[in-house]
């Protein structure tokens, strides 16, 4: 068997004991710091390296303790995935049950929220702590389909000794991350797991397909909620002079008057009726509506908060493996915005290049293709509308007078581990920010 034979897609046609021995040998070499006789798949090898840096015990893992029942229920009720749980169950539970597997849904931290499928396999899963409330992030149990998919931001199948922790070697797992289709915010993961002898290459494709169906349903549900809010907004905005807009509880616009259409409005975590300063709009008066807010924009707009309203400092925090933020400080206050994977890459490149980058240079930085300027301009247009006053263009850069603090992981290899952008991977290899 050659190196490519370690691809899970080929394992069903290979003697599973022989495959497991080869993978186990590669894992043992990785633990000893030696060159493996047969290299693991890149996604597995990179995860093993991260796990070693995290100091996870290769025999028992590093358990973080299960959540209390009250906290599990709170996370279930607040998770957007609760609305698409029927779709996930319909697509996967019957298949998982027939194949002696279980289906698991986690939150973005890798905490197990829901579990369905074979009762016998659920009892086996209890024995390795794969139960509601447990953490299956890489920092807790090392390489596994749930935790590695959450870091890599793509579907991952993990077979037998590809799992970092020895007690998981009798399992095969396939997981796909679930994103908010509006802004690509990570919502969690869906996973199908079972005995290693039942590995099948089609499992990963099935899990990925069902995950995309769930994301599509989330998109449709959001459109329906915006349509309902728009029916409320129309008569309200008809009676208003000047600039105003109606947004849902998360800042997504339903209707606007007296001003051009806007992208999502970044709202504070706690919104109350009254006056508020918003980075993209300036001073606004907030009024409650059913399932949303009416924002009346002050006539003086972005200047309403005075000269000190301009951003003076930003902190780009890329230290966590699954969540990246940009914090902005100005005389009018501070606010923090979660970043999509693409916007995290863009802002990282600009933080590393204070002199600025043209669209062609950014296209080369992100895609290794300087001709993809249309994609870059579209993304930069979105991020500049959201980060009013933070970014300038011609060339693209952080605005003059804005102090930029770039916070990166302690180990350069942990920088945006999902990213395939040449500029990011080169920086990760050379020592990061």
PDB file of C-alpha atoms in Angstrom, residues 28 30 32 78 89 94 106 210 216 220 244 252 259 265 278 297 301-302 314 331 348 351 385 394 396-397 408 420 432:
ATOM      1  CA  UNK A  28       3.431   6.537  16.548  1.00  0.00           C
ATOM      2  CA  UNK A  30       4.338  11.617  14.876  1.00  0.00           C
ATOM      3  CA  UNK A  32       7.895  10.336  18.739  1.00  0.00           C
ATOM      4  CA  UNK A  78     -30.226  29.493  21.744  1.00  0.00           C
ATOM      5  CA  UNK A  89     -32.314  13.979  11.556  1.00  0.00           C
ATOM      6  CA  UNK A  94     -32.169   6.524   9.580  1.00  0.00           C
ATOM      7  CA  UNK A 106     -22.399  20.160  18.294  1.00  0.00           C
ATOM      8  CA  UNK A 210     -27.082  17.160   4.508  1.00  0.00           C
ATOM      9  CA  UNK A 216     -29.980  26.289   2.698  1.00  0.00           C
ATOM     10  CA  UNK A 220     -34.820  30.321   3.516  1.00  0.00           C
ATOM     11  CA  UNK A 244     -34.308  55.534   8.473  1.00  0.00           C
ATOM     12  CA  UNK A 252     -30.044  42.485   8.960  1.00  0.00           C
ATOM     13  CA  UNK A 259     -30.737  56.529   1.938  1.00  0.00           C
ATOM     14  CA  UNK A 265     -25.724  46.877  10.642  1.00  0.00           C
ATOM     15  CA  UNK A 278     -23.362  53.012  15.296  1.00  0.00           C
ATOM     16  CA  UNK A 297     -30.416  58.246  11.395  1.00  0.00           C
ATOM     17  CA  UNK A 301     -25.037  61.355  10.164  1.00  0.00           C
ATOM     18  CA  UNK A 302     -21.623  59.975  10.959  1.00  0.00           C
ATOM     19  CA  UNK A 314      -8.277  48.484  15.920  1.00  0.00           C
ATOM     20  CA  UNK A 331     -14.004  58.639  20.953  1.00  0.00           C
ATOM     21  CA  UNK A 348      -4.723  39.921   8.146  1.00  0.00           C
ATOM     22  CA  UNK A 351      -2.473  44.424   8.804  1.00  0.00           C
ATOM     23  CA  UNK A 385     -19.362  49.169   4.305  1.00  0.00           C
ATOM     24  CA  UNK A 394      -6.601  53.123  -3.686  1.00  0.00           C
ATOM     25  CA  UNK A 396      -6.738  49.079   0.063  1.00  0.00           C
ATOM     26  CA  UNK A 397      -5.338  49.672   3.555  1.00  0.00           C
ATOM     27  CA  UNK A 408      -1.801  36.027  16.310  1.00  0.00           C
ATOM     28  CA  UNK A 420      -5.418  28.106   1.808  1.00  0.00           C
ATOM     29  CA  UNK A 432       3.359  34.778  11.272  1.00  0.00           C
TER      30      UNK A 432
END
